[in-house]
Each structure stands twice: as structure tokens, then as C-alpha cells.
PDB file of C-alpha atoms and ligand atoms in Angstrom:
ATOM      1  CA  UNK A  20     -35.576 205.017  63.324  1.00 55.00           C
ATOM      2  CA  UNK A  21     -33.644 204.222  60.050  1.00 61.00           C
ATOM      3  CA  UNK A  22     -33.761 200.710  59.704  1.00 62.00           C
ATOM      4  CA  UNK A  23     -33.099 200.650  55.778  1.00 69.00           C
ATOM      5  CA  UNK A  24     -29.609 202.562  55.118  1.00 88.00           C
ATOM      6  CA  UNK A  25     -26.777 201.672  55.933  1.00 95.00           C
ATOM      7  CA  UNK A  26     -24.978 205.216  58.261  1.00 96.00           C
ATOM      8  CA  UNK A  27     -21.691 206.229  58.583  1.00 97.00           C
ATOM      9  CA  UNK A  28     -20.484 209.165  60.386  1.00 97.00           C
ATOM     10  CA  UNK A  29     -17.313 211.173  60.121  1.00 98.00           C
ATOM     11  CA  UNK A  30     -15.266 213.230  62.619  1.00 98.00           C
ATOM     12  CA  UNK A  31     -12.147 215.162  61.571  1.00 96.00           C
ATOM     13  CA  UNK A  32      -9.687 216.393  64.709  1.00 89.00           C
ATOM     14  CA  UNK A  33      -6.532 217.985  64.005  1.00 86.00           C
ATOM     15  CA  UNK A  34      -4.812 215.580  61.858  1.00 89.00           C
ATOM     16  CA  UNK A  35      -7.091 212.592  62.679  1.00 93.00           C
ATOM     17  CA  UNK A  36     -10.392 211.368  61.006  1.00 97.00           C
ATOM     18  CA  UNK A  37     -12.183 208.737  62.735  1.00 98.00           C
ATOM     19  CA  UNK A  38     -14.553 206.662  60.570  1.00 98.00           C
ATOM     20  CA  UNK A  39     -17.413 204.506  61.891  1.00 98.00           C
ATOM     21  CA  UNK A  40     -19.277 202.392  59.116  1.00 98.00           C
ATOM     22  CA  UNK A  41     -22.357 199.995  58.635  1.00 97.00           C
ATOM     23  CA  UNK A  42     -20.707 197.526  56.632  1.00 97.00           C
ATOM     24  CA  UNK A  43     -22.265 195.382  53.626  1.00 96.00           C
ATOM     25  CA  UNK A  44     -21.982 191.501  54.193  1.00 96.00           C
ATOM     26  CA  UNK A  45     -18.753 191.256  52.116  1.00 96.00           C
ATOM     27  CA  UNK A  46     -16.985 194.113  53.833  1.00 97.00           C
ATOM     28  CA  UNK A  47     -17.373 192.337  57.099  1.00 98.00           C
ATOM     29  CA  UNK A  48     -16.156 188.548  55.399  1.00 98.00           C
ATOM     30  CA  UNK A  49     -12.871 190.582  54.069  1.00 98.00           C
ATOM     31  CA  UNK A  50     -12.227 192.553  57.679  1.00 98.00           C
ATOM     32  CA  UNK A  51     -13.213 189.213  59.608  1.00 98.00           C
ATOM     33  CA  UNK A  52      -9.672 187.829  59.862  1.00 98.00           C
ATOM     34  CA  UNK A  53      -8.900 190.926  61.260  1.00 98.00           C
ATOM     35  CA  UNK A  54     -11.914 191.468  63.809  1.00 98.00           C
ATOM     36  CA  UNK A  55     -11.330 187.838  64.982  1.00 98.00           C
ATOM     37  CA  UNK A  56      -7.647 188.664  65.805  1.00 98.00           C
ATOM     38  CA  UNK A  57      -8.750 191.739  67.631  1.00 98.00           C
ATOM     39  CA  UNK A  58     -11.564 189.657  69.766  1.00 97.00           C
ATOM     40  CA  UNK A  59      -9.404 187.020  70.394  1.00 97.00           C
ATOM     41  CA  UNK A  60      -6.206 189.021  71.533  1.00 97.00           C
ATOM     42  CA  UNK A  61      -6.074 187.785  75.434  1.00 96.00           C
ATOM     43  CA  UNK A  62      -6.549 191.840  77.357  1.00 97.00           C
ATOM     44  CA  UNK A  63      -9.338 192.216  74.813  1.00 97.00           C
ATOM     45  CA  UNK A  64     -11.210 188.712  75.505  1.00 96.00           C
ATOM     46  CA  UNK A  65     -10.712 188.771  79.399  1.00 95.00           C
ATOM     47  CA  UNK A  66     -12.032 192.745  79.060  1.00 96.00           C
ATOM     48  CA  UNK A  67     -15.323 191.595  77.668  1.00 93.00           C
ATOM     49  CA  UNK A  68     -15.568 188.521  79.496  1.00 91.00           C
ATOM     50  CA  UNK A  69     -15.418 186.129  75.811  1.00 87.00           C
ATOM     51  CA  UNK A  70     -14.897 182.870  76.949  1.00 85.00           C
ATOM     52  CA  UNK A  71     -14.327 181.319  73.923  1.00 91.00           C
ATOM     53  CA  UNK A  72     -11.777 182.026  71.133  1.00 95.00           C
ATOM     54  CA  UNK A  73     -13.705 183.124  67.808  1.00 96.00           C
ATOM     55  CA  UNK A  74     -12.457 181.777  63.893  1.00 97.00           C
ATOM     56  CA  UNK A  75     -13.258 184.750  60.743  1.00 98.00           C
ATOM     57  CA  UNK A  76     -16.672 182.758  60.426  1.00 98.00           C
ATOM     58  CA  UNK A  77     -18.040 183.312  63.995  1.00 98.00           C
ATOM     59  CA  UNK A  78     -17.133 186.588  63.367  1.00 98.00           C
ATOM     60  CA  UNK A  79     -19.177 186.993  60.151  1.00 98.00           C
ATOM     61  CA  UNK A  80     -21.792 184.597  61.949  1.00 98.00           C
ATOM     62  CA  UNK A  81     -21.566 187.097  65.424  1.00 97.00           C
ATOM     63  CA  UNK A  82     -22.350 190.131  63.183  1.00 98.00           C
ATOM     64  CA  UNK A  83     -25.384 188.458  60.830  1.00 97.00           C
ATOM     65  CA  UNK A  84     -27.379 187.410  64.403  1.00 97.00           C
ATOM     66  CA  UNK A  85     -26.826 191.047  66.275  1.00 97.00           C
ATOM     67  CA  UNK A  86     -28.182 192.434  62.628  1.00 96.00           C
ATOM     68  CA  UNK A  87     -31.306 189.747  62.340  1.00 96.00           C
ATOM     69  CA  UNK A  88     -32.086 190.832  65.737  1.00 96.00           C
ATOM     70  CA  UNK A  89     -32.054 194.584  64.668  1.00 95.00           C
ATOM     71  CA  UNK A  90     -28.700 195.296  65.937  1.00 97.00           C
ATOM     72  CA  UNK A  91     -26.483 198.001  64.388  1.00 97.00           C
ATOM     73  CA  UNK A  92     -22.963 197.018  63.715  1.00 98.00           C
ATOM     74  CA  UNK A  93     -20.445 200.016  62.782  1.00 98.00           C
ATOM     75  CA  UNK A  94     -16.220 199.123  61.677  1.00 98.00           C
ATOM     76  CA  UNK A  95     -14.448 201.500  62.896  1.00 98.00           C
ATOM     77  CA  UNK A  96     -11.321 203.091  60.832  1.00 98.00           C
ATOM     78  CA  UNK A  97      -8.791 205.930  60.875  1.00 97.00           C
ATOM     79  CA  UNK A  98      -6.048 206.536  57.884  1.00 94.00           C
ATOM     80  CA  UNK A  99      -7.795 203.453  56.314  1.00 94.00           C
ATOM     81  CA  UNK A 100      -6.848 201.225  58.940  1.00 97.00           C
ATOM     82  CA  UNK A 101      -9.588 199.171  60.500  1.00 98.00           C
ATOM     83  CA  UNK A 102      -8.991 199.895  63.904  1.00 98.00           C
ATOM     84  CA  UNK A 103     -12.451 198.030  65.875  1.00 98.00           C
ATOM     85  CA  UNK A 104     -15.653 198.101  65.520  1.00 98.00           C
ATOM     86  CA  UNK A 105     -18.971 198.821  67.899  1.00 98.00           C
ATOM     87  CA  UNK A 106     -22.371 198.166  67.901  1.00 98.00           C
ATOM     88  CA  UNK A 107     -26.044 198.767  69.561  1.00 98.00           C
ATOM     89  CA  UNK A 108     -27.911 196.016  70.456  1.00 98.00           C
ATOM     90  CA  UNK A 109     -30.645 194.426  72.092  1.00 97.00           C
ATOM     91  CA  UNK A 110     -32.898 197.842  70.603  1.00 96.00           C
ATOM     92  CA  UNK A 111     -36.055 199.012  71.932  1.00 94.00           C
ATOM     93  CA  UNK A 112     -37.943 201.569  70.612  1.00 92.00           C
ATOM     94  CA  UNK A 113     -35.926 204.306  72.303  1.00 96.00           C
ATOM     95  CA  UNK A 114     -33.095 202.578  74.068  1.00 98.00           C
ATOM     96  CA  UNK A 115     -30.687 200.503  73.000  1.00 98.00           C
ATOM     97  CA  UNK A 116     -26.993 198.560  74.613  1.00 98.00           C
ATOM     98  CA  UNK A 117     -23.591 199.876  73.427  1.00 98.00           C
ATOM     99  CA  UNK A 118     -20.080 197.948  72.900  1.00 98.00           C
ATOM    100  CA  UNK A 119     -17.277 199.096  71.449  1.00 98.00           C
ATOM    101  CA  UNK A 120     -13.209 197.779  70.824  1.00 98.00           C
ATOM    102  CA  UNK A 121     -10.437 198.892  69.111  1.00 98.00           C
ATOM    103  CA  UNK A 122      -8.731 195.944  68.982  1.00 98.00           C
ATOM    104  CA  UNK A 123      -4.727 196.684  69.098  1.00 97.00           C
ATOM    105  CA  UNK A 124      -3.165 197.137  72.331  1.00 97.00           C
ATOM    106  CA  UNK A 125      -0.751 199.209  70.907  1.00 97.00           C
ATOM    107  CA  UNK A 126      -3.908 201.496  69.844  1.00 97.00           C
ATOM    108  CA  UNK A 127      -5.645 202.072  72.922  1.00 98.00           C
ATOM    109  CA  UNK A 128      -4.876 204.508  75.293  1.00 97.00           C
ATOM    110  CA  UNK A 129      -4.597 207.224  73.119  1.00 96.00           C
ATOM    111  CA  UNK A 130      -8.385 208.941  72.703  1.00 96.00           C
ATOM    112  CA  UNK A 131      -9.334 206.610  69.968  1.00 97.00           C
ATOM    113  CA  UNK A 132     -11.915 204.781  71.631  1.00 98.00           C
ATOM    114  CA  UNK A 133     -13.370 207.690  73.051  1.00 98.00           C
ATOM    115  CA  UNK A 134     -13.266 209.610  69.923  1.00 97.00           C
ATOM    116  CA  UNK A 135     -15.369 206.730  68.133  1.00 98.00           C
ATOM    117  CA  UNK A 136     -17.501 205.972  71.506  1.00 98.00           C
ATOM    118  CA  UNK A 137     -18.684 209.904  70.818  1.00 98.00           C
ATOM    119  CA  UNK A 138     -19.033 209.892  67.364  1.00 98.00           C
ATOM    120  CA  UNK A 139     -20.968 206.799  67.418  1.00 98.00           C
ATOM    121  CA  UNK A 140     -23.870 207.984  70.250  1.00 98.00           C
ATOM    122  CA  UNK A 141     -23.930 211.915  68.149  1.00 98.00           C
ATOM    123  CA  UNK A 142     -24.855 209.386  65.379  1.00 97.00           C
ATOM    124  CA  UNK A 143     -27.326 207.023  67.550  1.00 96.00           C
ATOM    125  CA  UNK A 144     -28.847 209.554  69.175  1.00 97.00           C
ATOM    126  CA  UNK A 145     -29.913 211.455  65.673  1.00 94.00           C
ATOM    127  CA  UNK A 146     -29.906 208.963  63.633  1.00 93.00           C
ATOM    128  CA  UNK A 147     -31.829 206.150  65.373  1.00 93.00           C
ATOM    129  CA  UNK A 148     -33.843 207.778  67.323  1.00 93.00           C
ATOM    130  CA  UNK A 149     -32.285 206.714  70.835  1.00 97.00           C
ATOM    131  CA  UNK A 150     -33.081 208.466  74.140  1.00 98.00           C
ATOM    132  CA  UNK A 151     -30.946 206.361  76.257  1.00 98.00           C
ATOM    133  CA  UNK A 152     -28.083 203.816  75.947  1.00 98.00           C
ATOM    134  CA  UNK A 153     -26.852 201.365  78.608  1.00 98.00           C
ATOM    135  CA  UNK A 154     -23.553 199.825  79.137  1.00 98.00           C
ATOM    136  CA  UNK A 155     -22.381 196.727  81.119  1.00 98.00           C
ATOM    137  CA  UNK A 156     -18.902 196.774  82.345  1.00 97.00           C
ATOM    138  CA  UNK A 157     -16.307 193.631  84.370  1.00 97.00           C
ATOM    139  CA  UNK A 158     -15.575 195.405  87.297  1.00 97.00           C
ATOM    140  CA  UNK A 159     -11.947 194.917  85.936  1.00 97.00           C
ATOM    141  CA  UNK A 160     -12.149 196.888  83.153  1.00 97.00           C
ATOM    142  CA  UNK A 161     -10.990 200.540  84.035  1.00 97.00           C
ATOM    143  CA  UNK A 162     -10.475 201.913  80.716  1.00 97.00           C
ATOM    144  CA  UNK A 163     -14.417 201.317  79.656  1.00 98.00           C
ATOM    145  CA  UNK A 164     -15.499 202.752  83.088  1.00 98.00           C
ATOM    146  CA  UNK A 165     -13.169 205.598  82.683  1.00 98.00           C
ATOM    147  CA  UNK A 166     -14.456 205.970  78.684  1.00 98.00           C
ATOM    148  CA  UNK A 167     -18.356 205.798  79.807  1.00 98.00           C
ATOM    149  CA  UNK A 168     -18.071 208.400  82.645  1.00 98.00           C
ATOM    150  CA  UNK A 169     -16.290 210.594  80.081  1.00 98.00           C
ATOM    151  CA  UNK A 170     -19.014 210.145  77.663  1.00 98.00           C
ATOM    152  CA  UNK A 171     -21.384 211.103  80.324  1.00 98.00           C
ATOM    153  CA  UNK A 172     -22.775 207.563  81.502  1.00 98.00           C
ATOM    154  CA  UNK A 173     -23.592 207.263  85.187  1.00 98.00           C
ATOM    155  CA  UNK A 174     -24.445 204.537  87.167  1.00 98.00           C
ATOM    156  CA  UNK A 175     -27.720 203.106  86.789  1.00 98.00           C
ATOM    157  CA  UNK A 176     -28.748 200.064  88.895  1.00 98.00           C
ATOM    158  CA  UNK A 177     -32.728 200.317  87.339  1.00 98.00           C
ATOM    159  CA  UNK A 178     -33.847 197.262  86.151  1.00 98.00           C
ATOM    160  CA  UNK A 179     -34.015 197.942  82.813  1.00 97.00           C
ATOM    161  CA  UNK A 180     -30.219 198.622  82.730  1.00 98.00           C
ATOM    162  CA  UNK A 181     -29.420 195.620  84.990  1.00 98.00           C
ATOM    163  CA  UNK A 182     -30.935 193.680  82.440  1.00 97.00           C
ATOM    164  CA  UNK A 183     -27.905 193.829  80.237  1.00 97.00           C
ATOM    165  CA  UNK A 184     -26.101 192.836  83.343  1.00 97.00           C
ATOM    166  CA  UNK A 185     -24.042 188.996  82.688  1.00 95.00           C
ATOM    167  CA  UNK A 186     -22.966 188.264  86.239  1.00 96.00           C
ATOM    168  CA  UNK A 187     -24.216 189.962  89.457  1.00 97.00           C
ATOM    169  CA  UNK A 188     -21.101 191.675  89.954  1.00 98.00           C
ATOM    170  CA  UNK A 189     -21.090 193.760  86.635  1.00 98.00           C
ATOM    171  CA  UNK A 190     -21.334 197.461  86.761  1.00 98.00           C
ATOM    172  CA  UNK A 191     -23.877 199.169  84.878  1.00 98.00           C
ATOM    173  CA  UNK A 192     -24.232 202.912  83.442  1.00 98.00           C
ATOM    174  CA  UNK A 193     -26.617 204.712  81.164  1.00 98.00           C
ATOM    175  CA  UNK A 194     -26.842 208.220  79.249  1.00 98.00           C
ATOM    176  CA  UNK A 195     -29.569 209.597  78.001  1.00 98.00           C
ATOM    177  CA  UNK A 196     -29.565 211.886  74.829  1.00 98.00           C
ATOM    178  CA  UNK A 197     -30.215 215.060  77.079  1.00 98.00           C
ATOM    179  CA  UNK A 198     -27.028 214.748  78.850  1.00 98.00           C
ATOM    180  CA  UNK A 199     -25.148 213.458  75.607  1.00 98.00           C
ATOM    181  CA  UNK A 200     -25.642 216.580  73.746  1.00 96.00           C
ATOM    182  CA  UNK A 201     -25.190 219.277  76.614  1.00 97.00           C
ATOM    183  CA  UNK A 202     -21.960 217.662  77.052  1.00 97.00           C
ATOM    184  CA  UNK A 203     -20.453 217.269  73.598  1.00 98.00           C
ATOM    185  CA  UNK A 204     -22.435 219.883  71.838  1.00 97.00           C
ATOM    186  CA  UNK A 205     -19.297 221.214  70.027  1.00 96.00           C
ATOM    187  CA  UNK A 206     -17.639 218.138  68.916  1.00 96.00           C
ATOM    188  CA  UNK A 207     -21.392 216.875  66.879  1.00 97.00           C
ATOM    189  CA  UNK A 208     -20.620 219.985  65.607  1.00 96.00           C
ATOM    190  CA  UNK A 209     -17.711 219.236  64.183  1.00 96.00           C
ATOM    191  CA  UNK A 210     -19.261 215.444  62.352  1.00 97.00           C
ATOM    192  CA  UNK A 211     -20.267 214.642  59.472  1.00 96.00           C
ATOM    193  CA  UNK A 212     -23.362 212.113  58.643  1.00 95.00           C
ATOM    194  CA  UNK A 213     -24.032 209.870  55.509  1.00 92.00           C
ATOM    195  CA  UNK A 214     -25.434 207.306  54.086  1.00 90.00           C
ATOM    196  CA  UNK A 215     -23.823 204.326  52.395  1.00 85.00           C
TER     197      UNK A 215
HETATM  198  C1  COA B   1     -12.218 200.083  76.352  1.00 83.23           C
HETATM  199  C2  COA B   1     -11.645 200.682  75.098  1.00 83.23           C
HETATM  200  C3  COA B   1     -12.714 200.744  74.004  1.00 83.23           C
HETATM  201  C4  COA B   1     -11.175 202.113  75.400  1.00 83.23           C
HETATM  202  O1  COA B   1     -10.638 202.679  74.231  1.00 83.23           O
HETATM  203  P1  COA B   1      -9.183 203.320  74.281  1.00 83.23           P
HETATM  204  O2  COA B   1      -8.911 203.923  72.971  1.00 83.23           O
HETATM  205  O3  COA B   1      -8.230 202.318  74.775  1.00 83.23           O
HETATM  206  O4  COA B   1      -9.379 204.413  75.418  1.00 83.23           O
HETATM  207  P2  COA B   1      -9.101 205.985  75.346  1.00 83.23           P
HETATM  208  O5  COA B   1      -7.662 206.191  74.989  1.00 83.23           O
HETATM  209  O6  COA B   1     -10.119 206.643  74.519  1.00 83.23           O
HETATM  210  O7  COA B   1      -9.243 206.383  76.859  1.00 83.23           O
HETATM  211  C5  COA B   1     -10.463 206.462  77.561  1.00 83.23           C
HETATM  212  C6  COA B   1     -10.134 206.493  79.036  1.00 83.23           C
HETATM  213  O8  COA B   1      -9.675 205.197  79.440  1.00 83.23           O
HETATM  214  C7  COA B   1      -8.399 205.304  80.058  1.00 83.23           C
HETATM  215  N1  COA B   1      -7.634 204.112  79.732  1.00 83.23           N
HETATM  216  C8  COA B   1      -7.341 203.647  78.503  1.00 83.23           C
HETATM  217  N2  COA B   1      -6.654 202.504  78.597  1.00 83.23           N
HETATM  218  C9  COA B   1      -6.526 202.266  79.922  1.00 83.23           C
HETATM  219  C10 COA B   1      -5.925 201.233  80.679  1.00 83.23           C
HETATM  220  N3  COA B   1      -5.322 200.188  80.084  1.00 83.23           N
HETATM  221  N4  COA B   1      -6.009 201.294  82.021  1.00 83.23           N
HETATM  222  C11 COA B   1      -6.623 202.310  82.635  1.00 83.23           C
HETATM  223  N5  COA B   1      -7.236 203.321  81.975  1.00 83.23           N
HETATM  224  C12 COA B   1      -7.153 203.299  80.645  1.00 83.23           C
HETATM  225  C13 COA B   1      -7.790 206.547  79.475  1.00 83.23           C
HETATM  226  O9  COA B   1      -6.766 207.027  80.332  1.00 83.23           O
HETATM  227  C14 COA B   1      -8.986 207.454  79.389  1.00 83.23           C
HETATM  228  O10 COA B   1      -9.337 208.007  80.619  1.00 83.23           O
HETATM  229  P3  COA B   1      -8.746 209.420  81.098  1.00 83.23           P
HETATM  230  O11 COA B   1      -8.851 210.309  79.893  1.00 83.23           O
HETATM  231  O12 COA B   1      -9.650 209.779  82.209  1.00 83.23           O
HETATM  232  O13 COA B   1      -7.346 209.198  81.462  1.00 83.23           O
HETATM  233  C15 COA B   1     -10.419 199.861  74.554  1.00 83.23           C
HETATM  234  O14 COA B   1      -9.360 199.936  75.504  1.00 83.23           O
HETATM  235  C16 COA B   1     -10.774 198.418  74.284  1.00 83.23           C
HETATM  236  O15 COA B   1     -11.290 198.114  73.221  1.00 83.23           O
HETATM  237  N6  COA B   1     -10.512 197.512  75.237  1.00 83.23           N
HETATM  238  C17 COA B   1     -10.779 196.087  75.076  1.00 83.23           C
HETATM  239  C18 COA B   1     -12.254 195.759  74.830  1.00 83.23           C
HETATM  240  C19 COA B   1     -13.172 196.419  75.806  1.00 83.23           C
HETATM  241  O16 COA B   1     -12.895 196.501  76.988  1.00 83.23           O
HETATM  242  N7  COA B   1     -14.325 196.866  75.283  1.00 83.23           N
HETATM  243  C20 COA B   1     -15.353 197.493  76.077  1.00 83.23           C
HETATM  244  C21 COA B   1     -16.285 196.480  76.642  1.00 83.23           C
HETATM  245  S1  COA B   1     -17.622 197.302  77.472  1.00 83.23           S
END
């Protein structure tokens, strides 16, 4: 796994390029304002279950504890607009959990999170040596549930993936590299990898 650079990963599609970055500390100070809005918008919050309201520091605070815990933070941009960011979390040596938001309602609903939700697991599943990523899901939220069984997720009730689980009624899925890259062979073909 690389643990030492920060990645970023690049997909071009017709006249779109979607950008997913590991940010330095200061990049995610000057974009907090920003993130907080987008956490704190009330779709976004109910969506993934945040009960409380978050200020620009939380958010700088939010991202420094998922990265001391070996977490992998990515911002996620298009036409240099940051658009949301994503992360894996709670990392074990070959698995790891996977949110994502792109946080304007005016945004979603038009392929971006999807676009970034593939780019992002081509790039986990090279780049950090993943062979399987769960998600946890409000029952609620039909646009993640839609997104994951897009991206090839299925339902996984194991107890390793209801570990992510918050409340008993959440819904959990998982995909595992195999499945990732018969699926969307063509688009990784299409990325781009680097190093920042
Ligand atoms: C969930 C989220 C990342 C999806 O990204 P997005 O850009 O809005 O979604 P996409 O346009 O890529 O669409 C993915 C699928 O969701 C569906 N979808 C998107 N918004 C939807 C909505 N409001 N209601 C129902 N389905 C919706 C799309 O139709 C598409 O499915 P389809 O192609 O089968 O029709 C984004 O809506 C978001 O950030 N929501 C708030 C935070 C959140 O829920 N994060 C995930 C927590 S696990």
C-alpha cells in the first residue's frame, strides 16, 4: 500500500474531467468553508445521517483524525470547481470503507458522483492495494444505493461488512476488486494516475 504520497487520479469524458485529490493540510483549511457548507446543507446531512451541524474547523479537524487513523481523504473537482470530496476509511490490510458527496444539490443527479465513485475505487484498488470495499447506506438514501449497485456493490450482510453498520436498519454492500475491474475495464482505461 502507498502510505507516503499523496495520489490523484484523472478521468477525461467527452468534455468533462473529473479530478480526485489527496490534499496537503492547507488545501483542505482553504476548501473547508466550502466542505462545511456542503456537509451541512440539510438533503446532504439527513443522507448521511450527521446529526450535528459542522464549522470550517471540524471540517479540517474531521479530515486530520480519518488521516491519523490511516484514512485516505480525496477533494473532488471538475473545471476547477471543488465539487465534494470522498474517502476510505477504517483500512485493513486489504479492505477498506468508502464515502463519497458532492455537495450541491444542484450537482447531483447528473453522473458526477458516479463518475468520481469509479475513478476513485480504479485508483483504490491499484493504488492501495484493496481487494474489497464496503459501504453503509440509510435505507432512505436511493441515490447511494442506486450509485453502489452501479459500481458493482452487492449486498453483503457478513459480519465484517455489518461492522460499518450505525443502526440495525442500515443497508450494507461490498465489491471486491475482481468484480470492479470486469465491470469497468474500459473506463480505468481511459484514467490517468499521479502523484502529488
Ligand atoms: C449519493 C451521491 C454521492 C450520488 O451522486 P450523484 O452525482 O448525485 O449521483 P449520480 O448522478 O452519479 O447518479 C447515480 C445514481 O443515483 C440516482 N440518483 C441520483 N440522485 C437521485 C435522487 N435524488 N433520487 C433518486 N435517485 C437518484 C441516479 O439516477 C443514478 O442512478 P440511475 O443511473 O440508475 O438512474 C450524491 O447524491 C450525494 O452526495 N448525496 C448526499 C450525500 C450522500 O448521500 N453520500 C453518500 C453516503 S453513503
Amino acid at each position: 500500500m502507498r502510505t507516503e504520497e499523496r495520489l490523484a487520479a484523472t478521468w477525461r469524458r467527452a468534455t468533462l474531467e473529473l479530478v480526485a485529490f489527496e490534499p496537503t493540510h492547507e488545501e483542505v483549511v482553504r476548501f473547508s468553508p466550502t466542505l462545511a457548507e456542503y456537509y451541512n446543507e440539510p438533503h446532504n446531512r439527513s443522507m448521511m445521517a450527521n446529526t450535528v451541524a459542522m464549522t470550517a474547523d471540524e471540517v479540517v479537524e474531521h479530515f486530520d483524525l480519518l488521516r491519523r487513523s490511516g484514512g485516505r481523504c480525496f477533494l473532488l473537482e471538475s473545471g476547477g470547481e471543488l465539487l465534494g470530496d470522498a474517502d476510505f476509511r477504517h483500512l485493513g490490510v486489504t479492505s477498506a470503507e468508502f464515502a463519497i458527496l458532492v455537495g450541491r444539490r444542484s450537482a447531483q443527479g447528473k453522473g458526477l458522483g458516479l463518475g468520481f465513485a469509479t475513478l476513485l475505487h480504479a485508483l483504490a484498488f491499484r493504488e492501495l492495494g484493496l481487494e474489497t470495499v464496503f459501504v453503509a447506506i440509510i435505507p432512505a438514501n436511493v441515490a447511494s444505493q442506486r450509485l453502489f449497485a452501479k459500481l458493482g456493490y452487492v449486498p453483503d450482510d457478513s459480519p465484517a461488512a455489518r461492522a460499518f453498520a450505525e443502526e440495525e436498519s442500515d443497508l450494507t454492500f461490498s465489491l471486491c476488486r475482481a468484480a470492479f475491474e470486469a465491470r469497468h475495464a474500459e473506463a480505468v482505461a481511459e484514467m490517468k494516475w499521479a502523484t502529488r
